[in-house]
Each structure stands twice: as structure tokens, then as C-alpha cells.
């Protein structure tokens, strides 16, 4: 592990099968003051998030829904997956479960987990309540790598 990567012991960190580490979190739940800052963040919210002191991207994604632009979502998630190979990357929404869990499951698909198993993978390794709605689960099942 380099200083630019997460520790698997950091709060909310998901280890993908390749070994890439991504932190998922809910923005309504503050991190402990000693928690490391990300080097890049993807924020899944219905409106623009507040500015952060690290590189970030906003993906318009209303609560309990799906991304407003599916092509933009694929591009943003691919960027997160690529950056996670050597950077501290976080994915966050308001509560850290529905949208964040859906995005993490899509990252698992990009990492080689079959789409039909990705939700179970994220529920087992991130949070048991991840991916909250039937349409979010369907979105993951239909998500395909563009590589």
C-alpha cells in the first residue's frame, strides 16, 4: 500500500476483487477527524455538492433514483475505478447506502464481478443495506463494462 491508497481498516472502505480500495460514505455522517482525506471524490447527489479541497466530480443522481445521465455515470464510474488503482478515491451520497452502494456495485462489475452477483458482493463487503431500490438493483444487473 502506498500513502496515496486507503487502508482496508479505514471507515467505509470496500476492497474490490483486484485489490483496489474505494471508500463509500454518507455525507450526512461526518467522518472522524483523524480519517484520511481522499485524493478524489465522486459525489452522487441531486444538486451540486459543496466544494471540497481535493479533486472531485459531481454526478447528478437524485435520492432513491438512478443517475440522470447514464453515459455520464458510466464515464464517472470508469474514472473512479481507474483512479482507485493508486489513489484514495471515495464515492458518496447523502446516506451512503442506496446511490453509493449502487455505484460501488457497478465498480465491482468493472472489476470483474458478474453483474448478477455485484449487489451481493457489496452487501457482504461494504454494507448489508446497500443498493436500496429494485430499480437500483436492476441498474447494476444491466451495467456492463465498456472495455
Tab-separated table of N, CA, C and O in Angstrom, residues 10-124:
chain	number	residue	atom	x	y	z
A	10	UNK	N	-9.727	1.530	7.104
A	10	UNK	CA	-10.366	2.844	7.128
A	10	UNK	C	-11.881	2.675	7.030
A	10	UNK	O	-12.387	1.776	6.347
A	11	UNK	N	-12.616	3.549	7.684
A	11	UNK	CA	-14.079	3.500	7.709
A	11	UNK	C	-14.664	3.518	6.296
A	11	UNK	O	-14.325	4.380	5.496
A	12	UNK	N	-15.553	2.546	5.998
A	12	UNK	CA	-16.291	2.521	4.739
A	12	UNK	C	-15.531	2.015	3.527
A	12	UNK	O	-16.046	2.072	2.416
A	13	UNK	N	-14.322	1.505	3.723
A	13	UNK	CA	-13.512	1.090	2.572
A	13	UNK	C	-13.938	-0.291	2.078
A	13	UNK	O	-14.056	-1.240	2.853
A	14	UNK	N	-14.168	-0.379	0.775
A	14	UNK	CA	-14.511	-1.629	0.094
A	14	UNK	C	-13.294	-2.090	-0.699
A	14	UNK	O	-12.733	-1.313	-1.471
A	15	UNK	N	-12.905	-3.341	-0.504
A	15	UNK	CA	-11.844	-3.941	-1.311
A	15	UNK	C	-12.497	-4.683	-2.469
A	15	UNK	O	-13.292	-5.601	-2.272
A	16	UNK	N	-12.165	-4.259	-3.675
A	16	UNK	CA	-12.657	-4.943	-4.873
A	16	UNK	C	-11.794	-6.181	-5.111
A	16	UNK	O	-10.679	-6.287	-4.571
A	17	UNK	N	-12.268	-7.145	-5.893
A	17	UNK	CA	-11.503	-8.377	-6.108
A	17	UNK	C	-10.072	-8.157	-6.607
A	17	UNK	O	-9.171	-8.915	-6.269
A	18	UNK	N	-9.842	-7.094	-7.372
A	18	UNK	CA	-8.499	-6.807	-7.889
A	18	UNK	C	-7.564	-6.276	-6.813
A	18	UNK	O	-6.366	-6.152	-7.038
A	19	UNK	N	-8.120	-5.916	-5.657
A	19	UNK	CA	-7.330	-5.303	-4.600
A	19	UNK	C	-7.508	-3.798	-4.526
A	19	UNK	O	-7.058	-3.165	-3.573
A	20	UNK	N	-8.154	-3.205	-5.529
A	20	UNK	CA	-8.422	-1.762	-5.471
A	20	UNK	C	-9.293	-1.471	-4.247
A	20	UNK	O	-10.205	-2.242	-3.935
A	21	UNK	N	-9.023	-0.341	-3.608
A	21	UNK	CA	-9.789	0.068	-2.434
A	21	UNK	C	-10.533	1.360	-2.755
A	21	UNK	O	-9.951	2.302	-3.298
A	22	UNK	N	-11.818	1.404	-2.410
A	22	UNK	CA	-12.659	2.586	-2.626
A	22	UNK	C	-13.429	2.828	-1.337
A	22	UNK	O	-13.993	1.889	-0.766
A	23	UNK	N	-13.468	4.079	-0.887
A	23	UNK	CA	-14.250	4.383	0.313
A	23	UNK	C	-15.639	4.843	-0.105
A	23	UNK	O	-15.795	5.752	-0.921
A	24	UNK	N	-16.653	4.215	0.458
A	24	UNK	CA	-18.025	4.667	0.308
A	24	UNK	C	-18.424	5.356	1.602
A	24	UNK	O	-17.984	4.956	2.673
A	25	UNK	N	-19.254	6.388	1.484
A	25	UNK	CA	-19.704	7.039	2.714
A	25	UNK	C	-20.942	7.868	2.474
A	25	UNK	O	-21.296	8.181	1.347
A	26	UNK	N	-21.592	8.204	3.565
A	26	UNK	CA	-22.740	9.095	3.553
A	26	UNK	C	-22.301	10.477	3.996
A	26	UNK	O	-21.694	10.618	5.059
A	27	UNK	N	-22.599	11.476	3.208
A	27	UNK	CA	-22.172	12.833	3.530
A	27	UNK	C	-22.873	13.392	4.766
A	27	UNK	O	-22.365	14.315	5.397
A	28	UNK	N	-24.016	12.826	5.123
A	28	UNK	CA	-24.722	13.281	6.335
A	28	UNK	C	-24.071	12.742	7.606
A	28	UNK	O	-24.435	13.157	8.704
A	29	UNK	N	-23.129	11.825	7.468
A	29	UNK	CA	-22.453	11.222	8.614
A	29	UNK	C	-20.989	11.657	8.604
A	29	UNK	O	-20.197	11.144	7.824
A	30	UNK	N	-20.626	12.605	9.460
A	30	UNK	CA	-19.257	13.102	9.422
A	30	UNK	C	-18.243	12.005	9.761
A	30	UNK	O	-18.501	11.127	10.577
A	31	UNK	N	-17.114	12.092	9.105
A	31	UNK	CA	-16.019	11.162	9.379
A	31	UNK	C	-15.292	11.603	10.642
A	31	UNK	O	-15.295	12.785	10.991
A	32	UNK	N	-14.626	10.668	11.309
A	32	UNK	CA	-13.797	11.066	12.456
A	32	UNK	C	-12.717	12.052	11.994
A	32	UNK	O	-12.247	11.966	10.856
A	33	UNK	N	-12.312	12.976	12.861
A	33	UNK	CA	-11.309	13.972	12.476
A	33	UNK	C	-9.982	13.362	12.000
A	33	UNK	O	-9.262	13.987	11.229
A	34	UNK	N	-9.678	12.162	12.434
A	34	UNK	CA	-8.411	11.528	12.037
A	34	UNK	C	-8.533	10.728	10.739
A	34	UNK	O	-7.548	10.191	10.250
A	35	UNK	N	-9.732	10.660	10.173
A	35	UNK	CA	-9.926	9.906	8.923
A	35	UNK	C	-9.150	10.580	7.795
A	35	UNK	O	-9.179	11.806	7.663
A	36	UNK	N	-8.463	9.785	6.979
A	36	UNK	CA	-7.717	10.391	5.864
A	36	UNK	C	-8.659	11.001	4.824
A	36	UNK	O	-9.762	10.507	4.593
A	37	UNK	N	-8.191	12.063	4.216
A	37	UNK	CA	-8.955	12.714	3.142
A	37	UNK	C	-8.713	11.954	1.841
A	37	UNK	O	-7.644	11.376	1.639
A	38	UNK	N	-9.694	11.960	0.956
A	38	UNK	CA	-9.477	11.338	-0.350
A	38	UNK	C	-8.597	12.232	-1.228
A	38	UNK	O	-8.442	13.427	-0.953
A	39	UNK	N	-8.065	11.645	-2.270
A	39	UNK	CA	-7.393	12.456	-3.279
A	39	UNK	C	-8.382	12.792	-4.402
A	39	UNK	O	-8.161	13.720	-5.167
A	40	UNK	N	-9.490	12.029	-4.464
A	40	UNK	CA	-10.522	12.244	-5.477
A	40	UNK	C	-11.850	11.761	-4.922
A	40	UNK	O	-11.914	10.727	-4.248
A	41	UNK	N	-12.927	12.499	-5.205
A	41	UNK	CA	-14.243	12.098	-4.760
A	41	UNK	C	-15.271	12.189	-5.870
A	41	UNK	O	-15.223	13.114	-6.695
A	42	UNK	N	-16.169	11.219	-5.899
A	42	UNK	CA	-17.319	11.239	-6.800
A	42	UNK	C	-18.546	11.386	-5.926
A	42	UNK	O	-18.799	10.534	-5.058
A	43	UNK	N	-19.318	12.458	-6.143
A	43	UNK	CA	-20.455	12.767	-5.296
A	43	UNK	C	-21.751	12.622	-6.066
A	43	UNK	O	-21.940	13.252	-7.105
A	44	UNK	N	-22.612	11.743	-5.552
A	44	UNK	CA	-23.850	11.321	-6.208
A	44	UNK	C	-25.024	12.010	-5.518
A	44	UNK	O	-25.572	11.495	-4.546
A	45	UNK	N	-25.375	13.180	-6.019
A	45	UNK	CA	-26.398	13.991	-5.364
A	45	UNK	C	-27.329	14.615	-6.391
A	45	UNK	O	-26.957	14.786	-7.550
A	46	UNK	N	-28.525	14.985	-5.933
A	46	UNK	CA	-29.490	15.628	-6.810
A	46	UNK	C	-29.114	17.054	-7.173
A	46	UNK	O	-29.555	17.580	-8.180
A	47	UNK	N	-28.299	17.687	-6.332
A	47	UNK	CA	-27.812	19.034	-6.650
A	47	UNK	C	-26.326	19.138	-6.325
A	47	UNK	O	-25.792	18.318	-5.580
A	48	UNK	N	-25.698	20.144	-6.877
A	48	UNK	CA	-24.248	20.303	-6.759
A	48	UNK	C	-23.816	20.288	-5.291
A	48	UNK	O	-24.385	20.989	-4.470
A	49	UNK	N	-22.792	19.491	-4.974
A	49	UNK	CA	-22.315	19.442	-3.587
A	49	UNK	C	-21.446	20.651	-3.257
A	49	UNK	O	-20.972	21.352	-4.160
A	50	UNK	N	-21.218	20.887	-1.964
A	50	UNK	CA	-20.297	21.960	-1.588
A	50	UNK	C	-18.887	21.646	-2.091
A	50	UNK	O	-18.536	20.482	-2.313
A	51	UNK	N	-18.084	22.669	-2.251
A	51	UNK	CA	-16.701	22.492	-2.703
A	51	UNK	C	-15.900	21.714	-1.667
A	51	UNK	O	-16.152	21.818	-0.459
A	52	UNK	N	-14.962	20.933	-2.143
A	52	UNK	CA	-14.045	20.177	-1.280
A	52	UNK	C	-12.611	20.517	-1.701
A	52	UNK	O	-12.380	20.938	-2.839
A	53	UNK	N	-11.640	20.330	-0.805
A	53	UNK	CA	-10.261	20.705	-1.124
A	53	UNK	C	-9.486	19.673	-1.944
A	53	UNK	O	-8.276	19.783	-2.070
A	54	UNK	N	-10.143	18.685	-2.492
A	54	UNK	CA	-9.496	17.691	-3.336
A	54	UNK	C	-10.229	17.640	-4.670
A	54	UNK	O	-11.324	18.183	-4.811
A	55	UNK	N	-9.631	16.987	-5.636
A	55	UNK	CA	-10.275	16.836	-6.945
A	55	UNK	C	-11.586	16.078	-6.768
A	55	UNK	O	-11.655	15.129	-5.983
A	56	UNK	N	-12.612	16.499	-7.492
A	56	UNK	CA	-13.904	15.823	-7.338
A	56	UNK	C	-14.745	15.992	-8.596
A	56	UNK	O	-14.444	16.808	-9.466
A	57	UNK	N	-15.793	15.194	-8.616
A	57	UNK	CA	-16.748	15.232	-9.718
A	57	UNK	C	-18.134	15.036	-9.126
A	57	UNK	O	-18.321	14.235	-8.210
A	58	UNK	N	-19.081	15.752	-9.670
A	58	UNK	CA	-20.479	15.626	-9.265
A	58	UNK	C	-21.217	14.872	-10.353
A	58	UNK	O	-21.133	15.202	-11.538
A	59	UNK	N	-21.953	13.848	-9.945
A	59	UNK	CA	-22.823	13.109	-10.846
A	59	UNK	C	-24.248	13.348	-10.353
A	59	UNK	O	-24.579	12.990	-9.214
A	60	UNK	N	-25.069	13.976	-11.195
A	60	UNK	CA	-26.448	14.261	-10.772
A	60	UNK	C	-27.208	12.947	-10.654
A	60	UNK	O	-27.401	12.217	-11.639
A	61	UNK	N	-27.599	12.658	-9.395
A	61	UNK	CA	-28.237	11.384	-9.090
A	61	UNK	C	-29.181	11.626	-7.913
A	61	UNK	O	-28.780	11.586	-6.757
A	62	UNK	N	-30.459	11.880	-8.177
A	62	UNK	CA	-31.416	12.150	-7.094
A	62	UNK	C	-31.566	10.954	-6.143
A	62	UNK	O	-31.425	9.797	-6.541
A	63	UNK	N	-31.884	11.255	-4.896
A	63	UNK	CA	-32.041	10.240	-3.856
A	63	UNK	C	-33.092	9.197	-4.260
A	63	UNK	O	-34.149	9.556	-4.793
A	64	UNK	N	-32.792	7.934	-4.035
A	64	UNK	CA	-33.647	6.781	-4.331
A	64	UNK	C	-33.910	6.576	-5.822
A	64	UNK	O	-34.791	5.820	-6.205
A	65	UNK	N	-33.148	7.236	-6.661
A	65	UNK	CA	-33.362	7.145	-8.108
A	65	UNK	C	-32.130	6.566	-8.783
A	65	UNK	O	-31.282	5.946	-8.146
A	66	UNK	N	-32.021	6.838	-10.085
A	66	UNK	CA	-30.874	6.426	-10.899
A	66	UNK	C	-30.168	7.676	-11.416
A	66	UNK	O	-30.734	8.760	-11.378
A	67	UNK	N	-28.952	7.522	-11.922
A	67	UNK	CA	-28.251	8.697	-12.452
A	67	UNK	C	-29.072	9.370	-13.553
A	67	UNK	O	-29.716	8.697	-14.358
A	68	UNK	N	-29.019	10.688	-13.571
A	68	UNK	CA	-29.767	11.454	-14.583
A	68	UNK	C	-29.241	11.173	-15.985
A	68	UNK	O	-30.003	11.184	-16.944
A	69	UNK	N	-27.958	10.916	-16.116
A	69	UNK	CA	-27.323	10.679	-17.420
A	69	UNK	C	-26.503	9.390	-17.323
A	69	UNK	O	-25.450	9.378	-16.685
A	70	UNK	N	-26.993	8.339	-17.948
A	70	UNK	CA	-26.340	7.029	-17.826
A	70	UNK	C	-24.948	7.001	-18.458
A	70	UNK	O	-24.045	6.338	-17.941
A	71	UNK	N	-24.756	7.714	-19.555
A	71	UNK	CA	-23.421	7.757	-20.183
A	71	UNK	C	-22.436	8.494	-19.286
A	71	UNK	O	-21.286	8.066	-19.122
A	72	UNK	N	-22.878	9.584	-18.676
A	72	UNK	CA	-22.023	10.324	-17.747
A	72	UNK	C	-21.695	9.450	-16.536
A	72	UNK	O	-20.563	9.461	-16.038
A	73	UNK	N	-22.665	8.678	-16.071
A	73	UNK	CA	-22.432	7.784	-14.935
A	73	UNK	C	-21.390	6.734	-15.282
A	73	UNK	O	-20.468	6.479	-14.489
A	74	UNK	N	-21.496	6.125	-16.441
A	74	UNK	CA	-20.511	5.111	-16.857
A	74	UNK	C	-19.118	5.735	-16.912
A	74	UNK	O	-18.148	5.162	-16.436
A	75	UNK	N	-19.021	6.941	-17.481
A	75	UNK	CA	-17.741	7.630	-17.583
A	75	UNK	C	-17.177	7.937	-16.189
A	75	UNK	O	-15.996	7.701	-15.918
A	76	UNK	N	-18.015	8.454	-15.297
A	76	UNK	CA	-17.576	8.799	-13.943
A	76	UNK	C	-17.138	7.559	-13.165
A	76	UNK	O	-16.112	7.578	-12.471
A	77	UNK	N	-17.895	6.481	-13.275
A	77	UNK	CA	-17.548	5.249	-12.560
A	77	UNK	C	-16.285	4.614	-13.116
A	77	UNK	O	-15.455	4.089	-12.364
A	78	UNK	N	-16.102	4.681	-14.420
A	78	UNK	CA	-14.866	4.167	-15.025
A	78	UNK	C	-13.669	4.973	-14.526
A	78	UNK	O	-12.621	4.406	-14.200
A	79	UNK	N	-13.836	6.289	-14.431
A	79	UNK	CA	-12.747	7.127	-13.918
A	79	UNK	C	-12.417	6.762	-12.470
A	79	UNK	O	-11.246	6.665	-12.096
A	80	UNK	N	-13.429	6.555	-11.646
A	80	UNK	CA	-13.203	6.157	-10.251
A	80	UNK	C	-12.449	4.837	-10.200
A	80	UNK	O	-11.476	4.683	-9.456
A	81	UNK	N	-12.897	3.869	-10.983
A	81	UNK	CA	-12.243	2.547	-10.987
A	81	UNK	C	-10.775	2.671	-11.399
A	81	UNK	O	-9.897	2.072	-10.784
A	82	UNK	N	-10.505	3.460	-12.426
A	82	UNK	CA	-9.120	3.640	-12.880
A	82	UNK	C	-8.279	4.334	-11.820
A	82	UNK	O	-7.157	3.923	-11.521
A	83	UNK	N	-8.807	5.391	-11.213
A	83	UNK	CA	-8.068	6.135	-10.188
A	83	UNK	C	-7.810	5.275	-8.949
A	83	UNK	O	-6.796	5.445	-8.272
A	84	UNK	N	-8.728	4.387	-8.628
A	84	UNK	CA	-8.602	3.564	-7.424
A	84	UNK	C	-7.406	2.620	-7.478
A	84	UNK	O	-7.019	2.063	-6.453
A	85	UNK	N	-6.794	2.474	-8.629
A	85	UNK	CA	-5.610	1.625	-8.737
A	85	UNK	C	-4.443	2.194	-7.934
A	85	UNK	O	-3.541	1.445	-7.567
A	86	UNK	N	-4.450	3.490	-7.633
A	86	UNK	CA	-3.330	4.052	-6.899
A	86	UNK	C	-3.639	5.314	-6.126
A	86	UNK	O	-2.737	5.968	-5.618
A	87	UNK	N	-4.924	5.683	-6.041
A	87	UNK	CA	-5.314	6.897	-5.322
A	87	UNK	C	-6.355	6.567	-4.264
A	87	UNK	O	-7.031	5.549	-4.335
A	88	UNK	N	-6.489	7.480	-3.286
A	88	UNK	CA	-7.571	7.356	-2.298
A	88	UNK	C	-8.816	7.991	-2.908
A	88	UNK	O	-8.956	9.212	-2.953
A	89	UNK	N	-9.718	7.154	-3.372
A	89	UNK	CA	-10.941	7.602	-4.042
A	89	UNK	C	-12.134	7.284	-3.153
A	89	UNK	O	-12.205	6.201	-2.572
A	90	UNK	N	-13.059	8.232	-3.060
A	90	UNK	CA	-14.293	7.970	-2.328
A	90	UNK	C	-15.482	8.225	-3.228
A	90	UNK	O	-15.426	9.024	-4.155
A	91	UNK	N	-16.557	7.486	-2.944
A	91	UNK	CA	-17.841	7.648	-3.607
A	91	UNK	C	-18.833	7.922	-2.484
A	91	UNK	O	-18.861	7.187	-1.491
A	92	UNK	N	-19.631	8.978	-2.634
A	92	UNK	CA	-20.522	9.332	-1.530
A	92	UNK	C	-21.827	9.933	-2.034
A	92	UNK	O	-21.868	10.604	-3.064
A	93	UNK	N	-22.877	9.659	-1.265
A	93	UNK	CA	-24.183	10.285	-1.460
A	93	UNK	C	-24.624	10.774	-0.085
A	93	UNK	O	-23.821	10.816	0.845
A	94	UNK	N	-25.881	11.103	0.072
A	94	UNK	CA	-26.354	11.606	1.360
A	94	UNK	C	-26.216	10.599	2.491
A	94	UNK	O	-25.623	10.877	3.523
A	95	UNK	N	-26.779	9.409	2.304
A	95	UNK	CA	-26.778	8.412	3.365
A	95	UNK	C	-25.699	7.356	3.248
A	95	UNK	O	-25.398	6.656	4.211
A	96	UNK	N	-25.143	7.183	2.050
A	96	UNK	CA	-24.058	6.219	1.873
A	96	UNK	C	-24.488	4.803	1.583
A	96	UNK	O	-23.657	3.890	1.602
A	97	UNK	N	-25.767	4.592	1.281
A	97	UNK	CA	-26.231	3.225	1.045
A	97	UNK	C	-26.803	2.987	-0.344
A	97	UNK	O	-26.336	2.127	-1.066
A	98	UNK	N	-27.848	3.724	-0.715
A	98	UNK	CA	-28.529	3.464	-1.985
A	98	UNK	C	-27.703	3.818	-3.204
A	98	UNK	O	-27.270	2.952	-3.959
A	99	UNK	N	-27.478	5.106	-3.403
A	99	UNK	CA	-26.705	5.549	-4.567
A	99	UNK	C	-25.254	5.102	-4.460
A	99	UNK	O	-24.674	4.608	-5.438
A	100	UNK	N	-24.674	5.278	-3.270
A	100	UNK	CA	-23.276	4.857	-3.082
A	100	UNK	C	-23.146	3.356	-3.281
A	100	UNK	O	-22.239	2.890	-3.976
A	101	UNK	N	-24.041	2.581	-2.696
A	101	UNK	CA	-23.996	1.125	-2.863
A	101	UNK	C	-24.161	0.717	-4.316
A	101	UNK	O	-23.474	-0.190	-4.801
A	102	UNK	N	-25.050	1.401	-5.030
A	102	UNK	CA	-25.253	1.111	-6.451
A	102	UNK	C	-23.972	1.401	-7.235
A	102	UNK	O	-23.539	0.595	-8.068
A	103	UNK	N	-23.356	2.546	-6.967
A	103	UNK	CA	-22.102	2.900	-7.648
A	103	UNK	C	-21.003	1.895	-7.305
A	103	UNK	O	-20.249	1.465	-8.188
A	104	UNK	N	-20.900	1.489	-6.036
A	104	UNK	CA	-19.884	0.513	-5.651
A	104	UNK	C	-20.127	-0.829	-6.342
A	104	UNK	O	-19.178	-1.507	-6.751
A	105	UNK	N	-21.393	-1.221	-6.476
A	105	UNK	CA	-21.701	-2.468	-7.181
A	105	UNK	C	-21.298	-2.366	-8.652
A	105	UNK	O	-20.779	-3.327	-9.230
A	106	UNK	N	-21.497	-1.204	-9.262
A	106	UNK	CA	-21.054	-1.011	-10.652
A	106	UNK	C	-19.534	-1.067	-10.738
A	106	UNK	O	-18.981	-1.621	-11.704
A	107	UNK	N	-18.834	-0.524	-9.741
A	107	UNK	CA	-17.371	-0.638	-9.704
A	107	UNK	C	-16.953	-2.100	-9.595
A	107	UNK	O	-15.968	-2.520	-10.215
A	108	UNK	N	-17.698	-2.879	-8.825
A	108	UNK	CA	-17.400	-4.311	-8.717
A	108	UNK	C	-17.558	-4.992	-10.081
A	108	UNK	O	-16.748	-5.852	-10.449
A	109	UNK	N	-18.572	-4.589	-10.846
A	109	UNK	CA	-18.752	-5.131	-12.198
A	109	UNK	C	-17.548	-4.752	-13.062
A	109	UNK	O	-16.988	-5.599	-13.774
A	110	UNK	N	-17.129	-3.485	-13.001
A	110	UNK	CA	-15.946	-3.062	-13.756
A	110	UNK	C	-14.710	-3.859	-13.345
A	110	UNK	O	-13.804	-4.070	-14.138
A	111	UNK	N	-14.698	-4.320	-12.109
A	111	UNK	CA	-13.562	-5.063	-11.566
A	111	UNK	C	-13.658	-6.565	-11.835
A	111	UNK	O	-12.797	-7.314	-11.407
A	112	UNK	N	-14.728	-6.992	-12.494
A	112	UNK	CA	-14.834	-8.394	-12.883
A	112	UNK	C	-15.897	-9.217	-12.187
A	112	UNK	O	-16.084	-10.394	-12.497
A	113	UNK	N	-16.617	-8.644	-11.234
A	113	UNK	CA	-17.706	-9.369	-10.574
A	113	UNK	C	-18.867	-9.451	-11.568
A	113	UNK	O	-19.236	-8.439	-12.173
A	114	UNK	N	-19.461	-10.621	-11.777
A	114	UNK	CA	-20.612	-10.710	-12.679
A	114	UNK	C	-21.737	-9.775	-12.219
A	114	UNK	O	-22.002	-9.672	-11.013
A	115	UNK	N	-22.405	-9.093	-13.142
A	115	UNK	CA	-23.454	-8.137	-12.768
A	115	UNK	C	-24.521	-8.719	-11.847
A	115	UNK	O	-25.006	-8.032	-10.953
A	116	UNK	N	-24.874	-9.976	-12.028
A	116	UNK	CA	-25.885	-10.597	-11.179
A	116	UNK	C	-25.410	-10.888	-9.760
A	116	UNK	O	-26.209	-11.202	-8.889
A	117	UNK	N	-24.120	-10.762	-9.499
A	117	UNK	CA	-23.555	-11.026	-8.168
A	117	UNK	C	-23.027	-9.769	-7.482
A	117	UNK	O	-22.628	-9.810	-6.320
A	118	UNK	N	-23.019	-8.649	-8.190
A	118	UNK	CA	-22.371	-7.439	-7.676
A	118	UNK	C	-23.080	-6.839	-6.460
A	118	UNK	O	-22.420	-6.374	-5.533
A	119	UNK	N	-24.402	-6.854	-6.430
A	119	UNK	CA	-25.120	-6.313	-5.277
A	119	UNK	C	-24.797	-7.147	-4.042
A	119	UNK	O	-24.493	-6.603	-2.972
A	120	UNK	N	-24.825	-8.454	-4.158
A	120	UNK	CA	-24.495	-9.324	-3.018
A	120	UNK	C	-23.064	-9.085	-2.554
A	120	UNK	O	-22.782	-9.087	-1.345
A	121	UNK	N	-22.148	-8.868	-3.492
A	121	UNK	CA	-20.749	-8.607	-3.146
A	121	UNK	C	-20.644	-7.337	-2.291
A	121	UNK	O	-19.995	-7.330	-1.238
A	122	UNK	N	-21.304	-6.277	-2.724
A	122	UNK	CA	-21.234	-5.012	-1.992
A	122	UNK	C	-21.944	-5.133	-0.646
A	122	UNK	O	-21.462	-4.609	0.357
A	123	UNK	N	-23.044	-5.847	-0.586
A	123	UNK	CA	-23.740	-6.035	0.689
A	123	UNK	C	-22.889	-6.857	1.659
A	123	UNK	O	-22.926	-6.621	2.868
A	124	UNK	N	-22.123	-7.790	1.153
A	124	UNK	CA	-21.270	-8.616	2.018
A	124	UNK	C	-20.020	-7.874	2.475
A	124	UNK	O	-19.539	-8.097	3.587
